[in-house]
GROMACS .gro file of C-alpha atoms in nm:
model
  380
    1UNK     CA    1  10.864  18.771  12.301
    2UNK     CA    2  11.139  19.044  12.270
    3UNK     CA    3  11.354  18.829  12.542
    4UNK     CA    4  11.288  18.520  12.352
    5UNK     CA    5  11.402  18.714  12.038
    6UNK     CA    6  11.670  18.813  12.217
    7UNK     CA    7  11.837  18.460  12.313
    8UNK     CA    8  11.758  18.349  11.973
    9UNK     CA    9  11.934  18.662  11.819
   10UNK     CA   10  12.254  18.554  12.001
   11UNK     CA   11  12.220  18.151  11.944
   12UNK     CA   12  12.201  18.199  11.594
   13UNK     CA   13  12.529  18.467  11.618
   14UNK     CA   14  12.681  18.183  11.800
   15UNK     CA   15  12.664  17.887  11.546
   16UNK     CA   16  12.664  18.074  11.250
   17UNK     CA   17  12.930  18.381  11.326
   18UNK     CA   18  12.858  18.760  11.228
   19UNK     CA   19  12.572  18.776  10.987
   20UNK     CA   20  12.388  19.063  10.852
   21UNK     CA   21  12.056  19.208  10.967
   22UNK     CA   22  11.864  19.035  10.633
   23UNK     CA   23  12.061  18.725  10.696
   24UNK     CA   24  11.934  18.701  11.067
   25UNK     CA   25  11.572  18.803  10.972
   26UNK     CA   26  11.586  18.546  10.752
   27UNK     CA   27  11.678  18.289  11.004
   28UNK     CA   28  11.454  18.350  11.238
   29UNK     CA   29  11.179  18.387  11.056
   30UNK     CA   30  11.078  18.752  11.129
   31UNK     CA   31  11.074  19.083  10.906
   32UNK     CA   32  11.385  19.298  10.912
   33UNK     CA   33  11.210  19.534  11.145
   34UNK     CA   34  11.108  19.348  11.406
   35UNK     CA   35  11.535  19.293  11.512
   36UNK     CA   36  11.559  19.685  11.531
   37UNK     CA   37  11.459  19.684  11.867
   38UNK     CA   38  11.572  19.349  12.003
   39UNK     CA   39  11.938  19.417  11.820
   40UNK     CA   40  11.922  19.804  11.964
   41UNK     CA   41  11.898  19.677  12.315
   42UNK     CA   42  12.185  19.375  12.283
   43UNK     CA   43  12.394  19.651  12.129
   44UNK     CA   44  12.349  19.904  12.435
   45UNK     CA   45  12.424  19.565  12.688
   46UNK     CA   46  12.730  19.523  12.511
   47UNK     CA   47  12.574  19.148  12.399
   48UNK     CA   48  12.632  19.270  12.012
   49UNK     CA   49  12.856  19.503  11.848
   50UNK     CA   50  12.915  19.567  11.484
   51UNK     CA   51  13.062  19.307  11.271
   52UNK     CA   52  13.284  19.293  10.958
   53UNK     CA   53  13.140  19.392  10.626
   54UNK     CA   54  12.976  19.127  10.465
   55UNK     CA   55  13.069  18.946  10.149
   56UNK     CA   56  12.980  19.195   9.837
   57UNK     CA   57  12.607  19.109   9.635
   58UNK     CA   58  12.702  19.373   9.361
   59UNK     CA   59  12.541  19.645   9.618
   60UNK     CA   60  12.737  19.826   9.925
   61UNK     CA   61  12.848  19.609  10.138
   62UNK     CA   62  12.676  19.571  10.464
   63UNK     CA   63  12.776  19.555  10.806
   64UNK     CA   64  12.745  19.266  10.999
   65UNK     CA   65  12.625  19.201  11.357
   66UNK     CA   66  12.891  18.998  11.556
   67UNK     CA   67  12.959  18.877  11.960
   68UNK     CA   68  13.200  19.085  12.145
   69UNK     CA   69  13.551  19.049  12.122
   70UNK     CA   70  13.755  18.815  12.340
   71UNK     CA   71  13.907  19.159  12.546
   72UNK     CA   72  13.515  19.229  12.606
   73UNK     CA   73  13.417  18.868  12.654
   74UNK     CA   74  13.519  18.580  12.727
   75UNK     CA   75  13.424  18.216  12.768
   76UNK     CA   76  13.588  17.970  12.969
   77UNK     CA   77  13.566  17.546  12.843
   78UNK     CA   78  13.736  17.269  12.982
   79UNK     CA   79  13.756  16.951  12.849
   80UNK     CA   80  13.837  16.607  13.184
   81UNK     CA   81  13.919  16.354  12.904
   82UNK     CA   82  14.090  16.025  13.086
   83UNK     CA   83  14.467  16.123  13.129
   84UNK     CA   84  14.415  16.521  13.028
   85UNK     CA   85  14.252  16.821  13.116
   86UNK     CA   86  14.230  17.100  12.836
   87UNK     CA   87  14.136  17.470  12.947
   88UNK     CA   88  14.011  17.715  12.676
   89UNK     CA   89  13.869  18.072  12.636
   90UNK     CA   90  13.651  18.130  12.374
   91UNK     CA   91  13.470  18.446  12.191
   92UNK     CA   92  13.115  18.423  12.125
   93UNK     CA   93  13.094  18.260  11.788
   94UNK     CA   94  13.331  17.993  11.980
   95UNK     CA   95  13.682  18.044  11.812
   96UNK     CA   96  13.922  18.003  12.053
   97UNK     CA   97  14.168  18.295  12.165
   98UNK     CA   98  14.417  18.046  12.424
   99UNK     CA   99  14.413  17.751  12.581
  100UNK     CA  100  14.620  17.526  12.796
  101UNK     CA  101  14.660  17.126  12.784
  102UNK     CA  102  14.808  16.937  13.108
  103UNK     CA  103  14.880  16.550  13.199
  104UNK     CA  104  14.692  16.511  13.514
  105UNK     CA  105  14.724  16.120  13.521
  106UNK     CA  106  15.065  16.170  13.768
  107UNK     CA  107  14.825  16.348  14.007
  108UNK     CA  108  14.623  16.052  14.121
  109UNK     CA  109  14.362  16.072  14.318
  110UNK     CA  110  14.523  16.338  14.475
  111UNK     CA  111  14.218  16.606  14.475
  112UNK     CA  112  14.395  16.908  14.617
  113UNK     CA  113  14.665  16.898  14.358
  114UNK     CA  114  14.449  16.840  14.069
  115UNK     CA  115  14.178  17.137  14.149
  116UNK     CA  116  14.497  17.342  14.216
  117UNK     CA  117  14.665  17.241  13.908
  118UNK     CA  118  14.365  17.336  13.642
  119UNK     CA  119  14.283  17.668  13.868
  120UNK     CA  120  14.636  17.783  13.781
  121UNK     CA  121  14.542  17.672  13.423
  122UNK     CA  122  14.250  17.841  13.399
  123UNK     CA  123  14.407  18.165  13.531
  124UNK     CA  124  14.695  18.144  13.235
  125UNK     CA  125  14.385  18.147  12.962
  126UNK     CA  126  14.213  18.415  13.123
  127UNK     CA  127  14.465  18.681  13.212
  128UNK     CA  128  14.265  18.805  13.475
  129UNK     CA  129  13.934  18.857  13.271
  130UNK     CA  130  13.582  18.709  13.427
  131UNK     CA  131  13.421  18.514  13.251
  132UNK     CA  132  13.096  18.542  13.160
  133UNK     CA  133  12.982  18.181  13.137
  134UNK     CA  134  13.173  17.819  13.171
  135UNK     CA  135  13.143  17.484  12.994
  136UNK     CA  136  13.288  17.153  13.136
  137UNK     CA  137  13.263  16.870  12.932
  138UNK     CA  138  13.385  16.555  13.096
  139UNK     CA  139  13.454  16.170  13.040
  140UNK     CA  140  13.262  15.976  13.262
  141UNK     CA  141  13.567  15.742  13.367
  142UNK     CA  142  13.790  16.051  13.356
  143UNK     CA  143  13.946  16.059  13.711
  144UNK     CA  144  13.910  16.438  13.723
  145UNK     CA  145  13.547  16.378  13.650
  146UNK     CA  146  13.464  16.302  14.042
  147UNK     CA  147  13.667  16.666  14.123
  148UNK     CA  148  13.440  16.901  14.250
  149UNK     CA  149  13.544  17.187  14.026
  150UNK     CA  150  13.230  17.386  13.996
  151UNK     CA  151  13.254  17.477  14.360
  152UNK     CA  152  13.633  17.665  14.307
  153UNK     CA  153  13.547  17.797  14.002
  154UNK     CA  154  13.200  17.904  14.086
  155UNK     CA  155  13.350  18.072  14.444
  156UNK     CA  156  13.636  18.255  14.198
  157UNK     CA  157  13.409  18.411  13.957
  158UNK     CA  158  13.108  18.548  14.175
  159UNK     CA  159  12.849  18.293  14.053
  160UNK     CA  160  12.888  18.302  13.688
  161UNK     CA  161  12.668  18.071  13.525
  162UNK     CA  162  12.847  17.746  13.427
  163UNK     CA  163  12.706  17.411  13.251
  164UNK     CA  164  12.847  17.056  13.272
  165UNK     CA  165  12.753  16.836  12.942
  166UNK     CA  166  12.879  16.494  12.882
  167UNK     CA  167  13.198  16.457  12.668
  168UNK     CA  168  13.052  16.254  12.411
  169UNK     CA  169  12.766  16.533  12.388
  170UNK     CA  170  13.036  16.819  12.336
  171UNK     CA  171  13.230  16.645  12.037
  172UNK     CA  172  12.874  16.635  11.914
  173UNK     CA  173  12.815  16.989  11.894
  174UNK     CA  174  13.198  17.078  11.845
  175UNK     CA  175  13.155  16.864  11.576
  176UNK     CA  176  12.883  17.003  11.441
  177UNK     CA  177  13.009  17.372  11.426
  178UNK     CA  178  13.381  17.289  11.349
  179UNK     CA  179  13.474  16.917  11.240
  180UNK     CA  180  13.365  16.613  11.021
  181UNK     CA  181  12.968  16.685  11.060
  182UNK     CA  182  12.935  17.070  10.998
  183UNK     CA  183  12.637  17.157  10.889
  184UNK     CA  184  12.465  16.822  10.932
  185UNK     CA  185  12.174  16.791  11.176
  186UNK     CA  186  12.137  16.389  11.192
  187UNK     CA  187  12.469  16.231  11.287
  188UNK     CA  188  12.608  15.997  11.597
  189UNK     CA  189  12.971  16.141  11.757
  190UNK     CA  190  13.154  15.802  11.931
  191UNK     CA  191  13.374  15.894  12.208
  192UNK     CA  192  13.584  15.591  12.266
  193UNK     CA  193  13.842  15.594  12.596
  194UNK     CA  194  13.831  15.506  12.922
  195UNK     CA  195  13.400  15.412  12.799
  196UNK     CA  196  13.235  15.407  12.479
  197UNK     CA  197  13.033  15.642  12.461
  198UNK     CA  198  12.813  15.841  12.221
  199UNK     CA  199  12.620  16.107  12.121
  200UNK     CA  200  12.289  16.100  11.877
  201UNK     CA  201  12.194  16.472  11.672
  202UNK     CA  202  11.836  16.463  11.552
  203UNK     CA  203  11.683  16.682  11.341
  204UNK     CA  204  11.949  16.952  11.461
  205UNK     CA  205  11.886  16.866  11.846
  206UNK     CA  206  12.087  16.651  12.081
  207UNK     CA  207  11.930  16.353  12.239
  208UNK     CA  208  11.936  16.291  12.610
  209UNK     CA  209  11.693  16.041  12.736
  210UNK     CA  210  11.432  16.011  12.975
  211UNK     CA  211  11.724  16.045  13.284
  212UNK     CA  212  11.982  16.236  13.079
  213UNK     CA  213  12.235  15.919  13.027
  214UNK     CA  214  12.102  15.853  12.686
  215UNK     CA  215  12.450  15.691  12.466
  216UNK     CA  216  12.626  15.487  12.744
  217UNK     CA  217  12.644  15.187  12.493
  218UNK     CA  218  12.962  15.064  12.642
  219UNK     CA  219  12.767  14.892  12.928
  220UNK     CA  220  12.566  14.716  12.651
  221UNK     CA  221  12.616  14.358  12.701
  222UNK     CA  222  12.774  14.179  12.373
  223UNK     CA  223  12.840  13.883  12.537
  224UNK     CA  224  12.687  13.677  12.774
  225UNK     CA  225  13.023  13.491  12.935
  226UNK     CA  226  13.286  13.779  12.831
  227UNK     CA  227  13.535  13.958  13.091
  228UNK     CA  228  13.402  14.129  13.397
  229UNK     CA  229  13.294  14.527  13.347
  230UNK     CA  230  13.347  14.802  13.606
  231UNK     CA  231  13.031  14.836  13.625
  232UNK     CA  232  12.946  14.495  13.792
  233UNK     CA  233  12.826  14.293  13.471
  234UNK     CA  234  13.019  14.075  13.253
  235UNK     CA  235  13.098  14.084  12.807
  236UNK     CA  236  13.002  14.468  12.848
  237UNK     CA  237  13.144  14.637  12.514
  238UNK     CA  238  13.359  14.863  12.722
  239UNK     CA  239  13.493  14.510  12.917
  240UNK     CA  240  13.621  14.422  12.567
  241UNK     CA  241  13.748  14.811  12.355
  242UNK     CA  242  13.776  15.028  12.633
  243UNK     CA  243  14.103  15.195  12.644
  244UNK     CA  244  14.173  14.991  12.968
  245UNK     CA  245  14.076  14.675  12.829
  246UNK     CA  246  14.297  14.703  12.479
  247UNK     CA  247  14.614  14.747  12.704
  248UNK     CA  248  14.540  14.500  12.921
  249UNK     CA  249  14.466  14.260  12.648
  250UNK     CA  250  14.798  14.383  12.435
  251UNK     CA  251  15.008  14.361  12.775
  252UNK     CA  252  14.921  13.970  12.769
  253UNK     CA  253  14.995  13.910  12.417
  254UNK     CA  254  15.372  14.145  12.498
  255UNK     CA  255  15.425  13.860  12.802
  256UNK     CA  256  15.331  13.545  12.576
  257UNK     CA  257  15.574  13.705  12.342
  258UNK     CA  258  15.366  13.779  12.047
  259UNK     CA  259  15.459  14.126  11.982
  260UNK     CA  260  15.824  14.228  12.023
  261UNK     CA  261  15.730  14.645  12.003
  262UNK     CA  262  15.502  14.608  12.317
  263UNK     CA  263  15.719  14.377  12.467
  264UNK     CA  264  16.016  14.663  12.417
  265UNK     CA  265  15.783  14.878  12.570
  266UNK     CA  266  15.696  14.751  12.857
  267UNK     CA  267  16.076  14.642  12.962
  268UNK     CA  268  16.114  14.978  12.947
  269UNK     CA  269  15.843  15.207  13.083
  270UNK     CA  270  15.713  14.882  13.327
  271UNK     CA  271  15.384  14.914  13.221
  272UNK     CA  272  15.191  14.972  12.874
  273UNK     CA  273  14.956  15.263  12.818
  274UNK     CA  274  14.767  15.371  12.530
  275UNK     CA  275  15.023  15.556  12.345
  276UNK     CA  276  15.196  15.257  12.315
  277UNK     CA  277  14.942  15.065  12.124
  278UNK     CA  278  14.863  15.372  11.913
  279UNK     CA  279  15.301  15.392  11.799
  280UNK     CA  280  15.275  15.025  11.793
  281UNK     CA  281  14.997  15.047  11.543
  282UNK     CA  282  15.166  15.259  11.307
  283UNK     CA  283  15.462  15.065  11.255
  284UNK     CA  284  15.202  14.746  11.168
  285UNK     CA  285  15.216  14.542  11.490
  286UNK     CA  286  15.004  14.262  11.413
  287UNK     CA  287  14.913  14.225  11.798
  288UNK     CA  288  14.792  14.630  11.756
  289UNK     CA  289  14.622  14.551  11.444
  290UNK     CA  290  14.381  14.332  11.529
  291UNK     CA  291  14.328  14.460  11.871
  292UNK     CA  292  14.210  14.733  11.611
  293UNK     CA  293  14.024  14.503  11.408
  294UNK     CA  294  13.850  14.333  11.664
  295UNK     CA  295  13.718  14.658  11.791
  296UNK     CA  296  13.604  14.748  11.491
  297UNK     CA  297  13.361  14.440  11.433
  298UNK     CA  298  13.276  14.447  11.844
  299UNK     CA  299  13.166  14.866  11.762
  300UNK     CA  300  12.993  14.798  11.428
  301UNK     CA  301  12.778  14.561  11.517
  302UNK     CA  302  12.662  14.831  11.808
  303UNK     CA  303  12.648  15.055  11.580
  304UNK     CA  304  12.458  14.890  11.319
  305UNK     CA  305  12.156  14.884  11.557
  306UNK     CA  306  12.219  15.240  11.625
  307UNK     CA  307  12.230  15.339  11.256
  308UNK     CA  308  11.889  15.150  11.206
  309UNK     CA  309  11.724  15.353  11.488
  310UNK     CA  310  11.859  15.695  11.485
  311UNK     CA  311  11.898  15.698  11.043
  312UNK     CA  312  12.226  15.900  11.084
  313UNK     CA  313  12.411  16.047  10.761
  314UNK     CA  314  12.730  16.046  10.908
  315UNK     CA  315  12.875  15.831  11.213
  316UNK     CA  316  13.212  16.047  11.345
  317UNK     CA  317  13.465  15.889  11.589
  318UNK     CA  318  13.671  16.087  11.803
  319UNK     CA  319  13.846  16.011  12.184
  320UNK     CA  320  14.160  15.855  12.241
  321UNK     CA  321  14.085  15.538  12.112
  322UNK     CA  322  14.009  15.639  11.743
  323UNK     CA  323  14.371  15.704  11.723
  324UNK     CA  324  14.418  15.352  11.650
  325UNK     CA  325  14.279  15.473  11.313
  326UNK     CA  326  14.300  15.304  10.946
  327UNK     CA  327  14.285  14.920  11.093
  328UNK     CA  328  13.959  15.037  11.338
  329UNK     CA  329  13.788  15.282  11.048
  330UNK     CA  330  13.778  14.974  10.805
  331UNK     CA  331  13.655  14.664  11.002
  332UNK     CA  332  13.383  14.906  11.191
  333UNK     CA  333  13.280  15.029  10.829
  334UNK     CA  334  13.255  14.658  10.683
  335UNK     CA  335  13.072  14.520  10.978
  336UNK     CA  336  12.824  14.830  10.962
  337UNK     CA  337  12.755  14.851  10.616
  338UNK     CA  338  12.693  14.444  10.645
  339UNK     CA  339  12.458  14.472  10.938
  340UNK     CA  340  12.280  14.773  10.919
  341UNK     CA  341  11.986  14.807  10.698
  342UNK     CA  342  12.046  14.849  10.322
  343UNK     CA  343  11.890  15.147  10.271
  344UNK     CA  344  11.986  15.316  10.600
  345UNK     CA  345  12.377  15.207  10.506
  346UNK     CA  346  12.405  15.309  10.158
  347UNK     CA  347  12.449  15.668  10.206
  348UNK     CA  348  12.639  15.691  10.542
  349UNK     CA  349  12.932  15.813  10.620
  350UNK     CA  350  13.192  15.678  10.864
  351UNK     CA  351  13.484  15.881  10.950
  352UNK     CA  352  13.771  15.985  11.195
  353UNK     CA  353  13.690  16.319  11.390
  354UNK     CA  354  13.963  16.569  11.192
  355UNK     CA  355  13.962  16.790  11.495
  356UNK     CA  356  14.023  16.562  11.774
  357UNK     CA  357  13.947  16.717  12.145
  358UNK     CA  358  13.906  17.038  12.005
  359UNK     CA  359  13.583  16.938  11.910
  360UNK     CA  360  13.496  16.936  12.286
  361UNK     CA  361  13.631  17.261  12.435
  362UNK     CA  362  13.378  17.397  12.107
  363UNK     CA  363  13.158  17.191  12.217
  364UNK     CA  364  13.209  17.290  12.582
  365UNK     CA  365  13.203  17.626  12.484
  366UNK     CA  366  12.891  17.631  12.311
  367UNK     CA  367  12.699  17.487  12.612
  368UNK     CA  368  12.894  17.807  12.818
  369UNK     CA  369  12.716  18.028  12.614
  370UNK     CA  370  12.435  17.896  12.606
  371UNK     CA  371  12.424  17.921  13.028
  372UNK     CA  372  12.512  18.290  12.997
  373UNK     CA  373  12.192  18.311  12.757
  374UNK     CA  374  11.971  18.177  12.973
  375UNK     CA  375  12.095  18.314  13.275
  376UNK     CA  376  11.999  18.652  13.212
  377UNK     CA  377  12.325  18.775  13.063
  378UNK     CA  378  12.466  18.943  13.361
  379UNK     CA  379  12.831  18.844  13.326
  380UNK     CA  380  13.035  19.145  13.184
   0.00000   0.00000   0.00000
């Protein structure tokens, strides 16, 4: 019981921050006394140390109980999104101290380069501190996704523990502790990029299917007779709003001439990417607009079966894609709140993640400490 109280102690110091003794008794569920001895024995591991004072009640002030500091220990998250990596260390109540954003898409498929290229990363965050857990969080069609990092970083650090989540799964919980659904246990976090992708919070608690691949709605068939998918089938969601497919779909309309932004664009850079479409968009490029549009009504009426299932109080939408913003939000909200049940739709929320791929290394990091929990704590 004392090593359950233990993990529980430190989960709770992780999404809440420092908190008093009363304040953690409280939580859990236990009288004050029974954390003297659990909290005594964190305190001597170096797994707790004292906090800042805690907001005055008219009384002294009391002290809080807090993670170590960063220059004790440290938690290392990366984020394999599509065309980026992002390398972060974290503290214990998952603010994070440094981090490090590179463009791997010039890399390729070249695998040497790219494992070389985020160990040097990961070295600049750390400044030659262990760390005592690590959190990957990657995009399925993210072409660093198929590196085999955990056998570098794992040979580097001695066997720390390390945990690999989903990146729809990570904006989830970064989301949860430090974006648009804070505080809210029943919400859906859509990843939309190279897949769409998402993420369902239940009662506090991620879901993750029978074989772990709960959320891949992008290979959910919305047409019968639509484009071909990557993953064999044809009118897949992804075959029409993936990040791929938009470009592909807005470098047609440049070549027929119906956009004179994209077709700038690609005289100039030979190709179109993303970015493009997203600078196009916020000059009003009609083409843009309703590629945006027509995502939006292709999503909602996904979503709108997911609402009625899961019963979520907020839907949040985050990845690359959702940069495409205003035109996207609004069609996906109308086509929801038309298809969804009534009394399911009428309180929900649909919004833009405010935090972006931060959300993820949070996210990341949470599941890092959460591996360093369960592993026994032995990283110092």
């Amino acid at each position: 019981m004392t090593g359950e109280l233990d993990g529980e102690v430190l989960r709770r110091l992780r999404d809440h921050g420092p908190l008093t003794r009363t304040q953690l008794a409280q939580q859990l569920g236990v009288p004050r006394t029974t954390l003297a001895s659990p909290l005594r024995a964190l305190a001597e591991a170096g797994d707790v140390r004292d906090g800042p004072l805690a907001a005055s009640s008219g009384g002294r002030r009391s002290v809080t109980v807090a993670m170590p500091a960063p220059a004790d220990r440290v938690f290392l998250a990366l984020s394999l999104a599509e065309r980026r990596v992002r390398v972060a260390a974290l503290d214990g109540h998952l603010t994070i101290e440094s981090g490090v954003s590179i463009d791997v898409q010039d890399l390729g498929d070249d695998q040497a380069s790219m494992t070389a290229t985020v160990l040097r990363a990961v070295d600049q965050v750390l400044r030659d501190r262990r760390p005592a857990a690590i959190g990957v969080a990657a995009a399925g069609t993210a072409p660093v996704a198929y590196v085999d990092l955990a056998g570098p970083l794992a040979e580097r650090y001695d066997a720390t523990p390390a945990a690999a989540v989903p990146a729809a799964r990570a904006m989830a919980l970064g989301e949860r502790r430090a974006g648009a659904a804070r505080g809210i246990d029943d919400f859906v976090a859509v990843r939309l990029g190279g897949s769409v992708t998402l993420a369902t919070m239940s009662g506090g608690r991620l879901s993750t299917g029978g074989s772990g691949h709960a959320g891949e709605v992008g290979h959910l068939r919305v047409e019968e007779f639509g484009p071909a998918c990557v993953c064999g089938l044809t009118g897949c969601l992804d075959a029409f709003v993936s990040a791929s497919a938009l470009v592909a779909q807005a470098t047609e309309q440049a070549h027929r001439g119906r956009s004179q932004v994209l077709a700038d664009a690609l005289s100039r850079n030979g190709a179109l990417d993303l970015a493009d479409l997203v600078a196009a968009g916020r000059t009003g490029d009609p083409v843009v607009v309703q590629l945006a549009r027509d995502l939006g009504q292709r999503l909602g009426k996904v979503l709108a079966g997911v609402v009625a299932h899961a019963d979520p109080l907020r839907v949040v939408l985050g990845g690359p894609v959702a940069a495409l913003g205003a035109q996207l939000l609004g069609d996906l909200r109308t086509t929801v709140y038309r298809l969804a049940p009534a009394r399911l739709a009428e309180d929900l929320d649909i919004v833009l993640s405010e935090v972006g791929d931060h959300a993820v290394l949070v996210g990341a990091g949470s599941e890092a400490v959460e591996a360093w929990i369960a592993g026994g704590r032995s990283a110092r």
